[in-house]
mmCIF file of C-alpha atoms and ligand atoms in Angstrom:
data_model
loop_
_atom_site.group_PDB
_atom_site.id
_atom_site.type_symbol
_atom_site.label_atom_id
_atom_site.label_comp_id
_atom_site.label_asym_id
_atom_site.label_seq_id
_atom_site.Cartn_x
_atom_site.Cartn_y
_atom_site.Cartn_z
ATOM 1 C CA MET N 40 4.617 -7.044 18.196
ATOM 2 C CA ASP N 41 4.585 -10.856 18.199
ATOM 3 C CA HIS N 42 2.872 -11.430 21.520
ATOM 4 C CA ASP N 43 -0.673 -10.983 22.733
ATOM 5 C CA LEU N 44 -2.047 -10.567 19.268
ATOM 6 C CA PRO N 45 -5.798 -10.083 19.223
ATOM 7 C CA ASN N 46 -7.545 -13.184 17.943
ATOM 8 C CA VAL N 47 -9.160 -13.085 14.575
ATOM 9 C CA PRO N 48 -12.922 -12.862 15.089
ATOM 10 C CA SER N 49 -14.865 -15.499 13.241
ATOM 11 C CA THR N 50 -15.925 -13.559 10.187
ATOM 12 C CA GLY N 51 -16.767 -16.521 8.026
ATOM 13 C CA LYS N 52 -14.115 -15.291 5.610
ATOM 14 C CA ALA N 53 -11.336 -17.654 6.683
ATOM 15 C CA PRO N 54 -11.083 -21.398 7.189
ATOM 16 C CA ASP N 55 -9.909 -22.334 10.693
ATOM 17 C CA GLY N 56 -6.216 -21.943 11.329
ATOM 18 C CA GLU N 57 -5.291 -19.896 8.250
ATOM 19 C CA LEU N 58 -5.055 -16.568 10.053
ATOM 20 C CA GLY N 59 -2.585 -16.246 12.919
ATOM 21 C CA GLY N 60 -3.645 -13.103 14.746
ATOM 22 C CA ILE N 61 -4.471 -9.477 14.103
ATOM 23 C CA LEU N 62 -1.383 -7.286 13.670
ATOM 24 C CA VAL N 63 -3.266 -4.059 12.997
ATOM 25 C CA THR N 64 -6.882 -3.651 14.083
ATOM 26 C CA GLU N 65 -9.631 -1.882 12.196
ATOM 27 C CA GLU N 66 -9.541 0.952 14.757
ATOM 28 C CA GLN N 67 -5.753 1.357 14.538
ATOM 29 C CA ILE N 68 -6.008 1.557 10.754
ATOM 30 C CA ALA N 69 -8.789 4.168 10.939
ATOM 31 C CA VAL N 70 -6.807 6.374 13.341
ATOM 32 C CA ARG N 71 -3.602 6.144 11.291
ATOM 33 C CA VAL N 72 -5.369 6.798 7.975
ATOM 34 C CA ARG N 73 -6.907 9.963 9.467
ATOM 35 C CA GLU N 74 -3.444 11.088 10.613
ATOM 36 C CA LEU N 75 -1.904 10.437 7.206
ATOM 37 C CA GLY N 76 -4.765 12.285 5.525
ATOM 38 C CA ALA N 77 -4.309 15.286 7.809
ATOM 39 C CA GLN N 78 -0.561 15.326 7.145
ATOM 40 C CA ILE N 79 -1.058 15.183 3.367
ATOM 41 C CA THR N 80 -3.720 17.909 3.593
ATOM 42 C CA GLU N 81 -1.185 20.136 5.350
ATOM 43 C CA ASP N 82 1.775 19.283 3.100
ATOM 44 C CA TYR N 83 -0.165 19.796 -0.144
ATOM 45 C CA ALA N 84 -2.140 22.890 0.886
ATOM 46 C CA GLY N 85 -3.150 24.848 -2.224
ATOM 47 C CA LYS N 86 -2.372 21.902 -4.513
ATOM 48 C CA ASN N 87 -4.474 19.206 -6.134
ATOM 49 C CA PRO N 88 -2.487 15.994 -5.776
ATOM 50 C CA LEU N 89 -3.076 12.982 -7.965
ATOM 51 C CA LEU N 90 -3.292 9.799 -5.912
ATOM 52 C CA VAL N 91 -1.996 6.823 -7.867
ATOM 53 C CA ALA N 92 -2.980 3.481 -6.373
ATOM 54 C CA VAL N 93 -1.031 0.407 -7.281
ATOM 55 C CA LEU N 94 -3.598 -2.301 -7.958
ATOM 56 C CA ARG N 95 -4.833 -4.409 -6.625
ATOM 57 C CA GLY N 96 -3.569 -4.373 -3.029
ATOM 58 C CA ALA N 97 -3.862 -0.617 -2.487
ATOM 59 C CA TYR N 98 -7.526 -0.237 -3.444
ATOM 60 C CA VAL N 99 -8.961 -0.320 0.097
ATOM 61 C CA PHE N 100 -6.315 1.987 1.555
ATOM 62 C CA MET N 101 -6.703 4.407 -1.350
ATOM 63 C CA ALA N 102 -10.468 4.672 -0.830
ATOM 64 C CA ASP N 103 -10.092 5.525 2.856
ATOM 65 C CA LEU N 104 -7.049 7.760 2.412
ATOM 66 C CA ALA N 105 -8.678 9.846 -0.329
ATOM 67 C CA ARG N 106 -11.612 10.572 1.997
ATOM 68 C CA ALA N 107 -9.247 11.580 4.803
ATOM 69 C CA ILE N 108 -7.621 14.278 2.642
ATOM 70 C CA ASP N 109 -9.348 17.654 2.700
ATOM 71 C CA LEU N 110 -8.173 18.829 -0.730
ATOM 72 C CA GLN N 111 -9.390 18.420 -4.296
ATOM 73 C CA VAL N 112 -7.558 15.202 -5.022
ATOM 74 C CA GLU N 113 -7.874 13.144 -8.153
ATOM 75 C CA VAL N 114 -7.292 9.419 -8.351
ATOM 76 C CA ASP N 115 -5.810 7.121 -10.954
ATOM 77 C CA PHE N 116 -4.788 3.479 -10.987
ATOM 78 C CA MET N 117 -1.928 1.428 -12.209
ATOM 79 C CA ALA N 118 -1.485 -2.328 -12.199
ATOM 80 C CA VAL N 119 1.918 -3.944 -12.253
ATOM 81 C CA SER N 120 3.205 -7.449 -11.955
ATOM 82 C CA SER N 121 6.676 -8.232 -10.856
ATOM 83 C CA TYR N 122 8.434 -11.186 -12.350
ATOM 84 C CA GLY N 123 9.387 -13.714 -9.733
ATOM 85 C CA ASN N 124 7.331 -15.847 -7.407
ATOM 86 C CA SER N 125 4.603 -14.683 -5.051
ATOM 87 C CA THR N 126 6.840 -14.111 -2.047
ATOM 88 C CA ASN N 127 9.975 -12.737 -3.700
ATOM 89 C CA SER N 128 9.893 -9.886 -6.135
ATOM 90 C CA SER N 129 12.642 -9.697 -8.726
ATOM 91 C CA GLY N 130 12.530 -5.976 -9.412
ATOM 92 C CA VAL N 131 11.625 -6.540 -13.042
ATOM 93 C CA VAL N 132 8.203 -5.041 -13.381
ATOM 94 C CA ARG N 133 5.642 -5.252 -16.152
ATOM 95 C CA ILE N 134 2.886 -2.642 -16.455
ATOM 96 C CA LEU N 135 -0.444 -4.443 -16.798
ATOM 97 C CA LYS N 136 -2.574 -1.298 -16.680
ATOM 98 C CA ASP N 137 -1.139 2.116 -17.186
ATOM 99 C CA LEU N 138 -2.451 5.444 -15.880
ATOM 100 C CA ASP N 139 -5.159 7.314 -17.745
ATOM 101 C CA GLU N 140 -3.929 10.740 -16.611
ATOM 102 C CA ASP N 141 -1.066 12.754 -18.039
ATOM 103 C CA LEU N 142 1.394 13.419 -15.209
ATOM 104 C CA GLU N 143 2.976 16.551 -16.594
ATOM 105 C CA GLY N 144 3.149 19.159 -13.832
ATOM 106 C CA ARG N 145 1.133 16.992 -11.414
ATOM 107 C CA HIS N 146 1.920 16.367 -7.777
ATOM 108 C CA VAL N 147 1.755 12.584 -7.637
ATOM 109 C CA ILE N 148 1.335 10.515 -4.487
ATOM 110 C CA VAL N 149 1.865 6.805 -5.114
ATOM 111 C CA VAL N 150 -0.359 4.824 -2.759
ATOM 112 C CA GLU N 151 1.030 1.370 -1.969
ATOM 113 C CA ASP N 152 -0.215 -1.448 0.239
ATOM 114 C CA ILE N 153 3.116 -2.819 1.451
ATOM 115 C CA ILE N 154 6.772 -2.221 0.735
ATOM 116 C CA ASP N 155 8.759 -5.421 1.037
ATOM 117 C CA SER N 156 12.002 -5.445 -0.968
ATOM 118 C CA GLY N 157 11.086 -2.026 -2.359
ATOM 119 C CA LEU N 158 12.005 -3.160 -5.868
ATOM 120 C CA THR N 159 8.509 -2.677 -7.300
ATOM 121 C CA LEU N 160 8.376 0.808 -5.880
ATOM 122 C CA SER N 161 11.787 1.878 -7.093
ATOM 123 C CA TYR N 162 10.825 0.816 -10.623
ATOM 124 C CA LEU N 163 7.553 2.754 -10.364
ATOM 125 C CA ARG N 164 9.219 5.847 -9.039
ATOM 126 C CA ARG N 165 11.683 5.946 -11.935
ATOM 127 C CA ASN N 166 8.914 5.317 -14.425
ATOM 128 C CA LEU N 167 6.670 8.094 -13.056
ATOM 129 C CA LYS N 168 9.506 10.616 -12.735
ATOM 130 C CA ASN N 169 10.172 10.239 -16.473
ATOM 131 C CA ARG N 170 6.687 11.571 -17.192
ATOM 132 C CA SER N 171 7.462 15.129 -16.068
ATOM 133 C CA ALA N 172 5.472 15.084 -12.837
ATOM 134 C CA ALA N 173 6.086 18.132 -10.641
ATOM 135 C CA SER N 174 6.708 15.808 -7.692
ATOM 136 C CA VAL N 175 6.427 12.127 -6.840
ATOM 137 C CA GLU N 176 6.020 11.000 -3.227
ATOM 138 C CA VAL N 177 4.966 7.706 -1.717
ATOM 139 C CA CYS N 178 2.339 6.834 0.865
ATOM 140 C CA ALA N 179 2.674 3.217 1.974
ATOM 141 C CA LEU N 180 0.280 1.630 4.440
ATOM 142 C CA LEU N 181 2.839 -0.965 5.542
ATOM 143 C CA VAL N 182 6.596 -1.330 5.455
ATOM 144 C CA ARG N 183 8.213 -4.627 6.350
ATOM 145 C CA GLU N 184 11.157 -3.934 8.643
ATOM 146 C CA GLY N 185 14.651 -4.740 7.477
ATOM 147 C CA ARG N 186 13.785 -6.100 4.048
ATOM 148 C CA GLN N 187 14.360 -3.167 1.725
ATOM 149 C CA LYS N 188 17.073 -3.827 -0.836
ATOM 150 C CA VAL N 189 16.896 -0.295 -2.124
ATOM 151 C CA ASP N 190 16.911 2.765 0.041
ATOM 152 C CA GLN N 191 13.435 4.186 -0.079
ATOM 153 C CA ASP N 192 12.512 7.714 0.650
ATOM 154 C CA LEU N 193 8.996 7.195 1.951
ATOM 155 C CA ALA N 194 7.179 10.406 2.761
ATOM 156 C CA TYR N 195 4.210 8.698 4.455
ATOM 157 C CA VAL N 196 4.140 5.321 6.200
ATOM 158 C CA GLY N 197 1.232 3.791 8.084
ATOM 159 C CA PHE N 198 2.846 0.974 10.064
ATOM 160 C CA GLU N 199 6.094 -0.946 10.204
ATOM 161 C CA LEU N 200 5.644 -4.691 10.277
ATOM 162 C CA PRO N 201 7.661 -7.707 11.386
ATOM 163 C CA PRO N 202 8.520 -10.332 8.737
ATOM 164 C CA ASP N 203 5.153 -12.117 8.897
ATOM 165 C CA PHE N 204 3.205 -12.500 5.673
ATOM 166 C CA VAL N 205 -0.016 -10.546 6.140
ATOM 167 C CA VAL N 206 -3.448 -10.326 4.578
ATOM 168 C CA GLY N 207 -6.479 -8.076 4.809
ATOM 169 C CA TYR N 208 -7.422 -4.464 4.132
ATOM 170 C CA GLY N 209 -6.596 -4.977 0.454
ATOM 171 C CA LEU N 210 -3.731 -7.416 0.842
ATOM 172 C CA ASP N 211 -4.221 -10.927 -0.441
ATOM 173 C CA VAL N 212 -2.867 -14.391 -0.660
ATOM 174 C CA SER N 213 -3.814 -15.971 -3.994
ATOM 175 C CA GLY N 214 -6.520 -13.338 -4.381
ATOM 176 C CA LYS N 215 -8.198 -14.060 -1.042
ATOM 177 C CA TYR N 216 -8.704 -12.032 2.149
ATOM 178 C CA ARG N 217 -8.633 -8.555 0.610
ATOM 179 C CA ASN N 218 -11.992 -7.847 2.261
ATOM 180 C CA LEU N 219 -10.895 -8.382 5.860
ATOM 181 C CA PRO N 220 -11.255 -5.029 7.674
ATOM 182 C CA PHE N 221 -8.018 -5.600 9.662
ATOM 183 C CA ILE N 222 -4.493 -6.817 8.919
ATOM 184 C CA ALA N 223 -3.776 -10.357 10.083
ATOM 185 C CA GLN N 224 -0.925 -12.808 9.911
ATOM 186 C CA PHE N 225 -1.387 -15.473 7.279
ATOM 187 C CA VAL N 226 -0.196 -18.839 8.591
ATOM 188 C CA GLY N 227 -1.901 -21.168 6.130
ATOM 189 C CA SER N 228 -0.319 -22.544 2.993
ATOM 190 C CA ALA N 229 -0.527 -20.254 -0.028
HETATM 191 P P1 IMP Q 23 8.394 -5.581 -3.230
HETATM 192 O O1 IMP Q 23 8.690 -5.267 -4.672
HETATM 193 O O2 IMP Q 23 9.239 -6.719 -2.739
HETATM 194 O O3 IMP Q 23 8.469 -4.387 -2.320
HETATM 195 O O4 IMP Q 23 6.934 -6.211 -3.212
HETATM 196 C C1 IMP Q 23 5.821 -5.477 -2.817
HETATM 197 C C2 IMP Q 23 4.547 -6.181 -3.250
HETATM 198 O O5 IMP Q 23 4.541 -7.559 -2.855
HETATM 199 C C3 IMP Q 23 3.352 -5.547 -2.550
HETATM 200 O O6 IMP Q 23 2.803 -4.495 -3.309
HETATM 201 C C4 IMP Q 23 2.389 -6.725 -2.418
HETATM 202 O O7 IMP Q 23 1.601 -6.845 -3.580
HETATM 203 C C5 IMP Q 23 3.275 -7.946 -2.319
HETATM 204 N N1 IMP Q 23 3.443 -8.332 -0.901
HETATM 205 C C6 IMP Q 23 4.582 -8.259 -0.184
HETATM 206 N N2 IMP Q 23 4.399 -8.693 1.078
HETATM 207 C C7 IMP Q 23 3.097 -9.053 1.173
HETATM 208 C C8 IMP Q 23 2.284 -9.586 2.258
HETATM 209 O O8 IMP Q 23 2.716 -9.806 3.406
HETATM 210 N N3 IMP Q 23 0.975 -9.828 1.948
HETATM 211 C C9 IMP Q 23 0.438 -9.606 0.714
HETATM 212 N N4 IMP Q 23 1.160 -9.090 -0.317
HETATM 213 C C10 IMP Q 23 2.481 -8.829 -0.098
HETATM 214 MG MG1 MG Q 24 0.855 -4.960 -4.615
#
């Protein structure tokens, strides 16, 4: 995956040299999101899942995924911050914004942008399970290969990524680049 990367088109959104190459194109994302939506539609037939996006990175993925699911879904949002620095999560998580919905008896699908160490997710999973949800599954757009410190049971995964730090399609560096329509390597300084 680290050769012949498509160049980043000049969108006006990035200073020269900050983005290394496109790892996942807009078209590849669209195709995969449709597949994930179809799979969830099949798996949750007759149910009304609650999609829980983890802010802020998952907001773009959530919007597209929800529209690719042909069921009466509901959406809710949660914001968390993990203690530690920007590139290494510690696993200690603080809830900055909690859900508005009661989870009792609900089929919850946690929608995440990227699973790196998996520590944030394993905290979230434990937290949501304690609220009497009927089921809790995870739909992650990206999983970074070989980095997970905790074994994750991920029901739905968009793409597996090499170690590169990436931005776009919701993912940021210092708040920037969430509005790129593709996923690109970030090679600038954070
Ligand atoms: P984990 O707890 O180590 O799995 O951290 C996952 C979180 O770190 C994600 O939800 C992102 O917010 C952030 N993150 C990890 N890798 C990247 C990246 O390459 N780009 C942008 N954010 C990232
Ligand atoms: Mg995040």
